[in-house]
CSV table of C-alpha atoms and ligand atoms in Angstrom, one decimal:
chain,number,residue,atom,x,y,z
X,233,UNK,CA,-13.9,-16.5,-3.5
X,234,UNK,CA,-17.2,-15.2,-2.7
X,235,UNK,CA,-17.8,-11.4,-2.0
X,236,UNK,CA,-21.0,-9.5,-0.8
X,237,UNK,CA,-21.0,-5.8,-2.1
X,238,UNK,CA,-23.0,-3.8,0.1
X,239,UNK,CA,-24.1,-0.7,-1.4
X,240,UNK,CA,-25.1,2.5,0.4
X,241,UNK,CA,-27.5,5.2,-1.1
X,242,UNK,CA,-25.0,8.1,-2.0
X,243,UNK,CA,-24.3,9.8,-4.8
X,244,UNK,CA,-20.8,7.5,-5.1
X,245,UNK,CA,-23.4,4.6,-5.8
X,246,UNK,CA,-22.1,5.1,-9.4
X,247,UNK,CA,-18.6,4.3,-8.5
X,248,UNK,CA,-19.1,0.7,-6.9
X,249,UNK,CA,-20.4,0.0,-10.4
X,250,UNK,CA,-16.7,0.2,-11.4
X,251,UNK,CA,-15.4,-1.5,-8.1
X,252,UNK,CA,-17.8,-4.5,-9.0
X,253,UNK,CA,-16.1,-4.8,-12.8
X,254,UNK,CA,-12.4,-4.7,-11.0
X,255,UNK,CA,-13.5,-7.6,-8.5
X,256,UNK,CA,-15.3,-9.9,-11.3
X,257,UNK,CA,-12.4,-9.2,-13.3
X,258,UNK,CA,-9.8,-10.1,-10.4
X,259,UNK,CA,-12.0,-13.8,-10.8
X,260,UNK,CA,-14.5,-13.1,-7.5
X,261,UNK,CA,-17.9,-14.0,-7.4
X,262,UNK,CA,-20.0,-11.0,-6.4
X,263,UNK,CA,-23.2,-10.6,-4.9
X,264,UNK,CA,-24.4,-7.3,-4.7
X,265,UNK,CA,-26.9,-6.1,-1.7
X,266,UNK,CA,-27.6,-2.6,-2.4
X,267,UNK,CA,-30.1,-1.1,0.0
X,268,UNK,CA,-33.2,0.5,-0.8
X,269,UNK,CA,-31.9,3.9,-0.9
X,270,UNK,CA,-28.7,2.5,-3.4
X,271,UNK,CA,-31.7,1.9,-5.9
X,272,UNK,CA,-32.4,5.3,-6.3
X,273,UNK,CA,-29.0,6.0,-7.7
X,274,UNK,CA,-28.1,2.8,-9.4
X,275,UNK,CA,-31.0,0.2,-10.2
X,276,UNK,CA,-31.3,-3.4,-9.9
X,277,UNK,CA,-30.7,-4.3,-13.9
X,278,UNK,CA,-27.5,-2.7,-13.6
X,279,UNK,CA,-26.1,-4.5,-10.5
X,280,UNK,CA,-27.8,-7.9,-12.3
X,281,UNK,CA,-26.2,-7.5,-15.1
X,282,UNK,CA,-22.9,-7.1,-14.0
X,283,UNK,CA,-22.6,-9.2,-11.3
X,284,UNK,CA,-24.9,-12.2,-12.8
X,285,UNK,CA,-26.8,-12.6,-9.1
X,286,UNK,CA,-29.7,-11.2,-7.9
X,287,UNK,CA,-29.8,-7.7,-6.2
X,288,UNK,CA,-32.2,-7.4,-3.7
X,289,UNK,CA,-32.5,-5.1,-0.8
X,290,UNK,CA,-35.4,-6.4,1.3
X,291,UNK,CA,-35.1,-9.0,4.0
X,292,UNK,CA,-38.3,-10.3,2.7
X,293,UNK,CA,-37.2,-10.9,-1.0
X,294,UNK,CA,-36.3,-14.9,-1.3
X,295,UNK,CA,-37.3,-15.6,2.1
X,296,UNK,CA,-37.5,-19.4,1.3
X,297,UNK,CA,-33.7,-19.1,0.6
X,298,UNK,CA,-33.1,-17.6,3.9
X,299,UNK,CA,-31.3,-14.6,2.5
X,300,UNK,CA,-30.5,-13.0,5.4
X,301,UNK,CA,-28.0,-15.5,6.8
X,302,UNK,CA,-27.3,-17.5,3.7
X,303,UNK,CA,-25.3,-13.9,1.9
X,304,UNK,CA,-23.2,-13.2,5.2
X,305,UNK,CA,-22.3,-17.0,5.9
X,306,UNK,CA,-21.3,-17.8,2.6
X,307,UNK,CA,-19.2,-14.6,2.0
X,308,UNK,CA,-15.4,-14.3,2.0
X,309,UNK,CA,-15.4,-10.6,2.2
X,310,UNK,CA,-17.9,-8.3,2.4
X,311,UNK,CA,-17.5,-4.6,1.1
X,312,UNK,CA,-19.7,-1.6,1.7
X,313,UNK,CA,-19.0,1.2,-0.8
X,314,UNK,CA,-19.8,3.7,-0.4
X,315,UNK,CA,-20.6,3.3,3.4
X,316,UNK,CA,-22.9,6.3,4.2
X,317,UNK,CA,-22.9,7.9,8.0
X,318,UNK,CA,-26.5,6.3,8.1
X,319,UNK,CA,-24.9,2.6,7.1
X,320,UNK,CA,-22.3,3.4,9.2
X,321,UNK,CA,-24.8,4.1,12.3
X,322,UNK,CA,-26.7,1.4,11.6
X,323,UNK,CA,-23.8,-1.2,11.5
X,324,UNK,CA,-22.1,0.2,14.6
X,325,UNK,CA,-25.6,0.1,16.6
X,326,UNK,CA,-26.2,-3.8,15.2
X,327,UNK,CA,-29.2,-2.8,13.4
X,328,UNK,CA,-30.3,-5.9,10.8
X,329,UNK,CA,-33.5,-3.7,9.0
X,330,UNK,CA,-32.6,-4.6,5.9
X,331,UNK,CA,-30.7,-7.4,4.0
X,332,UNK,CA,-27.4,-5.6,3.9
X,333,UNK,CA,-27.5,-4.8,7.7
X,334,UNK,CA,-28.4,-8.1,8.4
X,335,UNK,CA,-25.6,-9.8,6.1
X,336,UNK,CA,-23.3,-7.7,8.2
X,337,UNK,CA,-24.6,-9.2,11.5
X,338,UNK,CA,-24.5,-12.9,10.3
X,339,UNK,CA,-20.6,-12.2,8.6
X,340,UNK,CA,-17.5,-13.6,10.3
X,341,UNK,CA,-15.4,-13.2,7.2
X,342,UNK,CA,-13.2,-9.4,6.8
X,343,UNK,CA,-15.3,-6.5,6.5
X,344,UNK,CA,-14.2,-3.5,4.6
X,345,UNK,CA,-16.5,-0.4,4.4
X,346,UNK,CA,-15.6,2.8,2.1
X,347,UNK,CA,-17.0,6.0,3.7
X,348,UNK,CA,-18.5,8.8,1.3
X,349,UNK,CA,-20.5,11.6,2.5
X,350,UNK,CA,-20.3,15.3,3.2
X,351,UNK,CA,-17.0,16.5,5.4
X,352,UNK,CA,-19.8,17.8,8.2
X,353,UNK,CA,-21.0,14.4,8.3
X,354,UNK,CA,-17.7,12.8,8.3
X,355,UNK,CA,-16.6,15.2,11.1
X,356,UNK,CA,-19.7,15.0,13.2
X,357,UNK,CA,-19.0,13.3,16.6
X,358,UNK,CA,-21.8,10.8,15.9
X,359,UNK,CA,-19.9,9.3,12.9
X,360,UNK,CA,-16.7,9.6,14.3
X,361,UNK,CA,-17.6,7.7,17.4
X,362,UNK,CA,-19.4,5.0,14.8
X,363,UNK,CA,-16.3,4.4,12.8
X,364,UNK,CA,-14.1,4.0,16.1
X,365,UNK,CA,-16.7,1.6,17.6
X,366,UNK,CA,-16.5,-0.2,13.7
X,367,UNK,CA,-12.7,-0.6,13.4
X,368,UNK,CA,-12.4,-1.6,17.4
X,369,UNK,CA,-14.5,-4.6,16.6
X,370,UNK,CA,-12.2,-5.1,13.6
X,371,UNK,CA,-14.0,-3.7,10.6
X,372,UNK,CA,-11.8,-2.2,7.9
X,373,UNK,CA,-13.1,1.7,7.3
X,374,UNK,CA,-10.9,3.4,4.8
X,375,UNK,CA,-10.4,7.3,5.2
X,376,UNK,CA,-12.3,8.7,2.5
X,377,UNK,CA,-10.7,10.6,0.0
X,378,UNK,CA,-10.5,14.3,0.0
X,379,UNK,CA,-11.7,16.4,-2.8
X,380,UNK,CA,-14.6,17.4,-4.8
X,381,UNK,CA,-18.0,16.4,-3.2
X,382,UNK,CA,-21.4,16.9,-4.5
X,383,UNK,CA,-22.2,20.1,-5.7
X,384,UNK,CA,-19.9,23.1,-5.2
X,385,UNK,CA,-18.1,21.5,-2.0
X,386,UNK,CA,-14.8,19.9,-1.6
X,387,UNK,CA,-12.9,18.3,1.8
X,388,UNK,CA,-12.6,14.8,3.2
X,389,UNK,CA,-15.8,12.8,2.4
X,390,UNK,CA,-15.2,11.6,-1.1
X,391,UNK,CA,-15.4,7.9,-1.8
X,392,UNK,CA,-11.8,6.4,-2.3
X,393,UNK,CA,-11.3,5.2,-6.1
X,394,UNK,CA,-12.9,2.1,-7.2
X,395,UNK,CA,-9.0,0.8,-8.0
X,396,UNK,CA,-8.0,1.7,-4.2
X,397,UNK,CA,-11.1,0.1,-2.6
X,398,UNK,CA,-10.3,-3.3,-5.0
X,399,UNK,CA,-6.5,-3.2,-4.3
X,400,UNK,CA,-7.5,-3.2,-0.4
X,401,UNK,CA,-10.3,-5.7,-0.5
X,402,UNK,CA,-8.0,-8.3,-3.1
X,403,UNK,CA,-5.4,-7.8,-0.3
X,404,UNK,CA,-7.8,-9.2,2.7
X,405,UNK,CA,-9.0,-11.8,0.0
X,406,UNK,CA,-5.1,-12.5,0.3
X,407,UNK,CA,-3.9,-14.8,3.1
X,408,UNK,CA,-2.1,-13.5,6.0
X,409,UNK,CA,1.4,-15.1,5.0
X,410,UNK,CA,3.5,-12.5,7.0
X,411,UNK,CA,1.7,-12.5,9.9
X,412,UNK,CA,3.9,-12.7,13.1
X,413,UNK,CA,6.8,-11.0,10.8
X,414,UNK,CA,8.3,-7.8,11.6
X,415,UNK,CA,9.3,-5.8,8.2
X,416,UNK,CA,11.2,-2.8,8.1
X,417,UNK,CA,11.5,-1.3,4.5
X,418,UNK,CA,13.1,1.8,3.8
X,419,UNK,CA,11.6,4.1,0.8
X,420,UNK,CA,12.2,7.5,-0.7
X,421,UNK,CA,15.8,9.7,-1.5
X,422,UNK,CA,18.0,10.8,1.1
X,423,UNK,CA,18.9,14.5,0.9
X,424,UNK,CA,22.3,15.7,1.7
X,425,UNK,CA,22.5,19.0,2.8
X,426,UNK,CA,25.0,21.3,1.0
X,427,UNK,CA,24.2,24.4,3.4
X,428,UNK,CA,21.0,25.2,5.0
X,429,UNK,CA,19.0,25.8,1.7
X,430,UNK,CA,20.6,23.5,-0.4
X,431,UNK,CA,20.8,19.5,-0.7
X,432,UNK,CA,22.3,16.8,-3.4
X,433,UNK,CA,19.1,14.4,-3.7
X,434,UNK,CA,17.7,12.1,-6.4
X,435,UNK,CA,14.1,11.6,-8.1
X,436,UNK,CA,13.0,8.5,-6.2
X,437,UNK,CA,9.5,9.2,-5.1
X,438,UNK,CA,9.2,6.6,-2.5
X,439,UNK,CA,6.0,5.1,-4.2
X,440,UNK,CA,7.6,1.6,-4.6
X,441,UNK,CA,8.3,1.5,-1.0
X,442,UNK,CA,4.9,2.5,-0.1
X,443,UNK,CA,3.9,-0.1,-1.9
X,444,UNK,CA,6.0,-2.8,-0.2
X,445,UNK,CA,4.8,-1.4,3.0
X,446,UNK,CA,0.9,-1.0,2.3
X,447,UNK,CA,1.1,-5.0,0.6
X,448,UNK,CA,3.0,-6.4,3.4
X,449,UNK,CA,0.4,-4.6,6.2
X,450,UNK,CA,-2.3,-6.2,4.1
X,451,UNK,CA,-0.6,-9.4,4.1
X,452,UNK,CA,-0.4,-9.3,8.0
X,453,UNK,CA,2.9,-8.0,8.6
X,454,UNK,CA,4.0,-5.5,11.3
X,455,UNK,CA,5.6,-2.9,8.9
X,456,UNK,CA,8.0,-0.3,9.7
X,457,UNK,CA,8.5,2.3,7.2
X,458,UNK,CA,12.0,4.3,7.2
X,459,UNK,CA,10.9,7.3,4.8
X,460,UNK,CA,13.4,9.3,3.4
X,461,UNK,CA,11.5,12.7,1.9
X,462,UNK,CA,8.3,11.0,1.0
X,463,UNK,CA,5.5,13.3,0.4
X,464,UNK,CA,2.9,10.8,0.1
X,465,UNK,CA,0.9,9.9,3.0
X,466,UNK,CA,2.1,6.6,4.5
X,467,UNK,CA,-0.3,3.5,4.5
X,468,UNK,CA,-2.5,2.8,7.1
X,469,UNK,CA,-1.3,0.6,10.0
X,470,UNK,CA,2.2,1.4,9.4
X,471,UNK,CA,4.9,2.4,11.8
X,472,UNK,CA,6.6,5.5,9.9
X,473,UNK,CA,10.4,6.9,10.7
X,474,UNK,CA,10.9,9.9,9.0
X,475,UNK,CA,14.6,10.7,7.9
X,476,UNK,CA,16.2,13.0,5.6
X,477,UNK,CA,20.1,11.9,5.0
X,478,UNK,CA,21.8,8.7,4.3
X,479,UNK,CA,23.0,8.7,8.1
X,480,UNK,CA,19.8,9.0,9.4
X,481,UNK,CA,18.4,6.5,7.3
X,482,UNK,CA,21.5,4.5,8.3
X,483,UNK,CA,20.7,4.7,12.2
X,484,UNK,CA,16.9,4.4,11.7
X,485,UNK,CA,17.1,1.1,9.7
X,486,UNK,CA,20.0,-0.5,12.0
X,487,UNK,CA,17.6,0.4,14.6
X,488,UNK,CA,14.4,-1.3,13.3
X,489,UNK,CA,16.2,-3.8,11.7
X,490,UNK,CA,17.3,-5.3,15.4
X,491,UNK,CA,14.1,-7.6,15.8
X,492,UNK,CA,13.3,-7.6,11.9
X,493,UNK,CA,12.4,-10.3,9.8
X,494,UNK,CA,13.1,-9.0,6.7
X,495,UNK,CA,14.9,-5.5,5.7
X,496,UNK,CA,14.2,-4.2,2.4
X,497,UNK,CA,16.6,-1.2,1.1
X,498,UNK,CA,13.7,0.2,-1.6
X,499,UNK,CA,15.5,3.7,-0.5
X,500,UNK,CA,17.9,5.6,-3.2
X,501,UNK,CA,20.5,6.6,-0.9
X,502,UNK,CA,22.9,9.0,-1.8
X,503,UNK,CA,26.4,7.6,-2.3
X,504,UNK,CA,28.3,11.0,-1.5
X,505,UNK,CA,27.5,13.9,1.0
X,506,UNK,CA,29.3,17.2,1.0
X,507,UNK,CA,32.4,17.1,3.2
X,508,UNK,CA,31.1,19.7,5.4
X,509,UNK,CA,27.8,21.4,5.5
X,510,UNK,CA,27.8,25.0,6.5
X,511,UNK,CA,25.5,26.5,8.8
X,512,UNK,CA,25.1,29.8,6.8
X,513,UNK,CA,24.0,30.1,3.2
X,514,UNK,CA,26.9,29.6,0.3
X,515,UNK,CA,27.1,33.3,-1.5
X,516,UNK,CA,27.6,33.6,-4.7
X,517,UNK,CA,30.9,35.6,-5.5
X,518,UNK,CA,30.0,37.8,-8.3
X,519,UNK,CA,32.3,37.5,-11.1
X,520,UNK,CA,34.4,34.9,-9.1
X,521,UNK,CA,34.9,31.2,-9.7
X,522,UNK,CA,31.9,28.9,-8.6
X,523,UNK,CA,32.8,27.1,-5.3
X,524,UNK,CA,34.1,23.9,-5.0
X,525,UNK,CA,31.9,21.4,-3.0
X,526,UNK,CA,33.8,18.1,-1.8
X,527,UNK,CA,32.4,14.8,-1.6
X,528,UNK,CA,33.0,11.5,1.1
X,529,UNK,CA,31.4,8.6,0.5
X,530,UNK,CA,28.4,7.4,2.7
X,531,UNK,CA,28.3,4.2,4.3
X,532,UNK,CA,26.6,1.5,2.0
X,533,UNK,CA,23.4,0.1,4.3
X,534,UNK,CA,22.6,-2.8,2.5
X,535,UNK,CA,26.0,-4.1,2.4
X,536,UNK,CA,26.2,-3.5,6.2
X,537,UNK,CA,23.2,-4.9,6.8
X,538,UNK,CA,23.7,-8.4,4.7
X,539,UNK,CA,27.0,-8.4,6.3
X,540,UNK,CA,25.5,-8.1,9.9
X,541,UNK,CA,22.3,-9.6,10.3
X,542,UNK,CA,20.4,-9.2,13.3
X,543,UNK,CA,19.4,-12.9,13.1
X,544,UNK,CA,20.9,-15.8,11.0
X,545,UNK,CA,17.6,-16.0,9.3
X,546,UNK,CA,17.2,-12.5,8.6
X,547,UNK,CA,16.6,-11.9,4.7
X,548,UNK,CA,18.0,-8.7,3.5
X,549,UNK,CA,16.5,-7.4,0.0
X,550,UNK,CA,18.1,-4.5,-2.0
X,551,UNK,CA,17.0,-2.7,-5.0
X,552,UNK,CA,18.9,-1.5,-8.3
X,553,UNK,CA,17.7,1.2,-10.5
X,554,UNK,CA,19.7,0.7,-13.3
X,555,UNK,CA,20.7,2.4,-16.9
X,556,UNK,CA,22.4,0.0,-19.4
X,557,UNK,CA,25.8,1.7,-20.7
X,558,UNK,CA,28.6,0.6,-22.7
X,559,UNK,CA,30.1,-1.3,-20.2
X,560,UNK,CA,27.0,-3.4,-19.6
X,561,UNK,CA,23.1,-3.7,-19.8
X,562,UNK,CA,20.9,-3.2,-16.7
X,563,UNK,CA,20.8,-7.0,-15.8
X,564,UNK,CA,24.5,-7.2,-16.5
X,565,UNK,CA,25.1,-4.6,-13.9
X,566,UNK,CA,22.3,-5.7,-11.6
X,567,UNK,CA,24.2,-9.3,-11.3
X,568,UNK,CA,27.6,-7.6,-10.4
X,569,UNK,CA,25.7,-5.4,-7.9
X,570,UNK,CA,23.8,-8.8,-6.4
X,571,UNK,CA,27.2,-10.4,-5.9
X,572,UNK,CA,28.8,-7.2,-4.6
X,573,UNK,CA,26.1,-6.6,-2.0
X,574,UNK,CA,25.7,-10.0,-0.3
X,575,UNK,CA,21.9,-9.2,-0.3
X,576,UNK,CA,19.5,-12.5,-0.4
X,577,UNK,CA,17.5,-10.9,-3.5
X,578,UNK,CA,18.2,-7.7,-5.3
X,579,UNK,CA,15.2,-6.0,-7.3
X,580,UNK,CA,16.9,-4.8,-10.6
X,581,UNK,CA,14.7,-2.2,-12.6
X,582,UNK,CA,15.5,-0.3,-15.6
X,583,UNK,CA,15.3,3.8,-15.0
X,584,UNK,CA,15.1,6.3,-17.5
X,585,UNK,CA,13.2,7.8,-20.4
X,586,UNK,CA,9.7,8.1,-18.1
X,587,UNK,CA,10.5,4.5,-16.3
X,588,UNK,CA,10.7,3.5,-12.7
X,589,UNK,CA,10.9,6.5,-10.4
X,590,UNK,CA,7.9,8.8,-10.8
X,591,UNK,CA,5.9,6.2,-13.2
X,592,UNK,CA,2.9,4.0,-11.5
X,593,UNK,CA,4.2,0.7,-12.7
X,594,UNK,CA,7.1,-1.1,-12.4
X,595,UNK,CA,9.2,-3.6,-14.3
X,596,UNK,CA,11.3,-5.8,-12.7
X,597,UNK,CA,14.2,-8.7,-12.6
X,598,UNK,CA,14.4,-10.2,-8.8
X,599,UNK,CA,18.2,-11.7,-8.8
X,600,UNK,CA,19.5,-13.7,-5.8
X,601,UNK,CA,22.6,-13.0,-4.1
X,602,UNK,CA,24.8,-14.8,-6.8
X,603,UNK,CA,23.2,-12.8,-9.6
X,604,UNK,CA,20.7,-15.8,-11.1
X,605,UNK,CA,17.3,-15.1,-12.2
X,606,UNK,CA,14.6,-15.7,-9.5
X,607,UNK,CA,11.4,-14.1,-11.2
X,608,UNK,CA,10.3,-10.9,-13.1
X,609,UNK,CA,7.1,-8.9,-12.9
X,610,UNK,CA,5.5,-6.0,-14.4
X,611,UNK,CA,2.7,-3.9,-13.5
X,612,UNK,CA,1.4,-1.7,-11.2
X,613,UNK,CA,4.0,-1.2,-8.1
X,614,UNK,CA,1.3,-2.9,-5.7
X,615,UNK,CA,1.5,-6.0,-8.1
X,616,UNK,CA,5.9,-5.6,-8.0
X,617,UNK,CA,5.3,-5.6,-4.5
X,618,UNK,CA,3.3,-8.4,-4.1
X,619,UNK,CA,5.8,-10.3,-6.0
X,620,UNK,CA,8.6,-9.3,-4.2
X,621,UNK,CA,6.8,-10.5,-0.9
X,622,UNK,CA,6.0,-14.0,-2.6
X,623,UNK,CA,9.6,-14.3,-3.7
X,624,UNK,CA,10.9,-13.4,0.1
X,625,UNK,CA,8.4,-16.0,1.7
X,626,UNK,CA,10.0,-19.2,1.2
X,627,UNK,CA,13.4,-17.9,2.3
X,628,UNK,CA,11.6,-16.8,5.6
X,629,UNK,CA,12.6,-19.2,8.3
X,630,UNK,CA,9.7,-20.7,10.1
X,631,UNK,CA,8.1,-19.0,12.8
X,632,UNK,CA,7.5,-20.5,15.9
X,633,UNK,CA,3.7,-21.2,15.5
X,634,UNK,CA,4.6,-22.5,12.0
X,635,UNK,CA,7.1,-24.8,13.3
X,636,UNK,CA,5.4,-25.8,16.6
S,962,LIG,N1,22.2,1.3,-1.1
S,962,LIG,C1,22.5,1.6,0.4
S,962,LIG,N2,23.5,2.4,0.7
S,962,LIG,C2,24.0,3.4,-0.2
S,962,LIG,C3,23.8,3.4,-1.4
S,962,LIG,C4,22.6,2.2,-2.0
S,962,LIG,O1,22.2,0.9,1.1
S,962,LIG,N3,24.9,4.2,0.3
S,962,LIG,C5,21.2,0.5,-1.3
S,962,LIG,C6,20.3,0.5,-2.0
S,962,LIG,O2,18.9,1.1,-1.0
S,962,LIG,C7,19.3,0.2,-2.9
S,962,LIG,C8,21.0,-0.6,-3.3
S,962,LIG,O3,22.0,-0.3,-2.3
S,962,LIG,O4,19.3,-1.1,-2.3
S,962,LIG,C9,21.4,-0.3,-4.8
S,962,LIG,O5,21.3,0.8,-4.6
S,962,LIG,P1,22.1,1.7,-6.1
S,962,LIG,O6,22.4,3.4,-5.8
S,962,LIG,O7,21.4,1.0,-7.2
S,962,LIG,O8,23.8,0.9,-5.7
S,962,LIG,P2,25.1,1.4,-5.5
S,962,LIG,O9,25.9,1.0,-4.8
S,962,LIG,O10,24.6,3.0,-4.8
S,962,LIG,O11,25.9,1.6,-6.9
S,962,LIG,P3,25.6,2.5,-8.0
S,962,LIG,O12,25.1,3.7,-7.7
S,962,LIG,O13,27.4,2.5,-8.4
S,962,LIG,O14,25.0,1.7,-9.1
C-alpha cells in the first residue's frame, strides 16, 4: 500500500523516523512530506535514504509532476506525525500553503494525525476546536501521550510512541471486514469480595481483551468491552461497561450479547466466590483459629452463552489459560475444555513462567468446538487478536449487505 507520512515541525520529528522504518518493514511504500519547519529538525537526506523517495516540502518542487495533487491522490493512507498545533490549525481551516496541507486537501483516503505539542497548546480552546472539527470530518486524531515534554515540563502533549501510531496506521490500511458487526468482549479478571477490604482475584491484566477490542474497532466493528478490574485505559471508539465480580460480568455480558454477532470471553472469571461476604471487615482472633471461608461455585458464563445463543449465527469464543500437569499437556487440557464448553472457538495459551498474564506478547493455539487445531499465533497481543478475528470471520453469518 502507499502511505504518505507528513511530518510537522516539532522536536518529535525524530520519532517519525522510527515510524517510517516500521511502515517500511510492514511492506508499505512511504512518501515522506515534511513541512519546511520539520526539515529544521530532521533533514531531507534522512527521509530520502530511509524511504527511497523524494522528500520535498515545497509546492514549487517537482511542479511538472503536479506533486500537490498526485501525492494525495495516490495515497491509501496519510499519516501526520508529529501533528503540531500549527498543522492542526492549518489542516482544519483547509489551508494549502505547502505540499503537506495541499496533500491533505486532495486525499480521499483515511487520514491519521498524531499530535505533539506542549500541554497548554494541546488544551487551548483553539486547538480543542480544531481537533473536534477534524474528527467530525472523519480524520483519526490520536490523543497525545502523557509524559515528559521538551525541557523540564511533563503532561499530555507527547507524541504517541511510533509503535502505537504504526499499529493504528496498519489497522487503517486493513479492510473493514468487521463493519456492521457488534462484538462483545470480556476482559480482565473478576474480584470476589471476602469482606469490604479483601477479595479473591487473579493475575489477569486484561491486555489481550483490550487488544481484541482495539483491533475489532479498527476493523470496523461496534465493540462493547465488559472490563473487569482493568487498569489500562480503554481503546477509543469502544463502549466500556466496568464490572468487578463474576456475577456482574455475567449480567453485563448477557445483556450486551443480545444483539451481538460475536461474544469473546477473554476475562479470567473466578470459578468460586465466598458464600457470604460480610459487610464488616473480618477481624483476626489473636491466638485463635484462622477463619474458614466457605466458597460456592460461580456460574460458567461461557457455557451458558454457548448453550443459549441469542441468534443461531452468533459466534462464541472462549479463552483458556492453561499450565500442563501430570494429567495432561496444555493442549490436552485445552481440547477437553473446548469440547466441554461448547464454544465455536477456544483460544488456548500456556501461562506461568512469565508467559501470558502480564506479558506484552502471547502464544496461542486456536481450537474449534471439537478440539481440532484451527490455527496458531505468536507475537504481540494485537497480532494474536487479529488472528482471532481472522479465524472468527469465516464463521460469521453473512450480513444483510453481504447477502443482498
Ligand atoms: N469462564 C466463564 N465462566 C467461569 C469460568 C470461566 O465464562 N465461571 C470462561 C473464561 O472467560 C474463558 C473460559 O471460560 O473464556 C475458560 O476459562 P478457564 O478458567 O480456563 O476454565 P474453567 O472452566 O474455569 O476451568 P479450570 O479453571 O478448571 O481449568
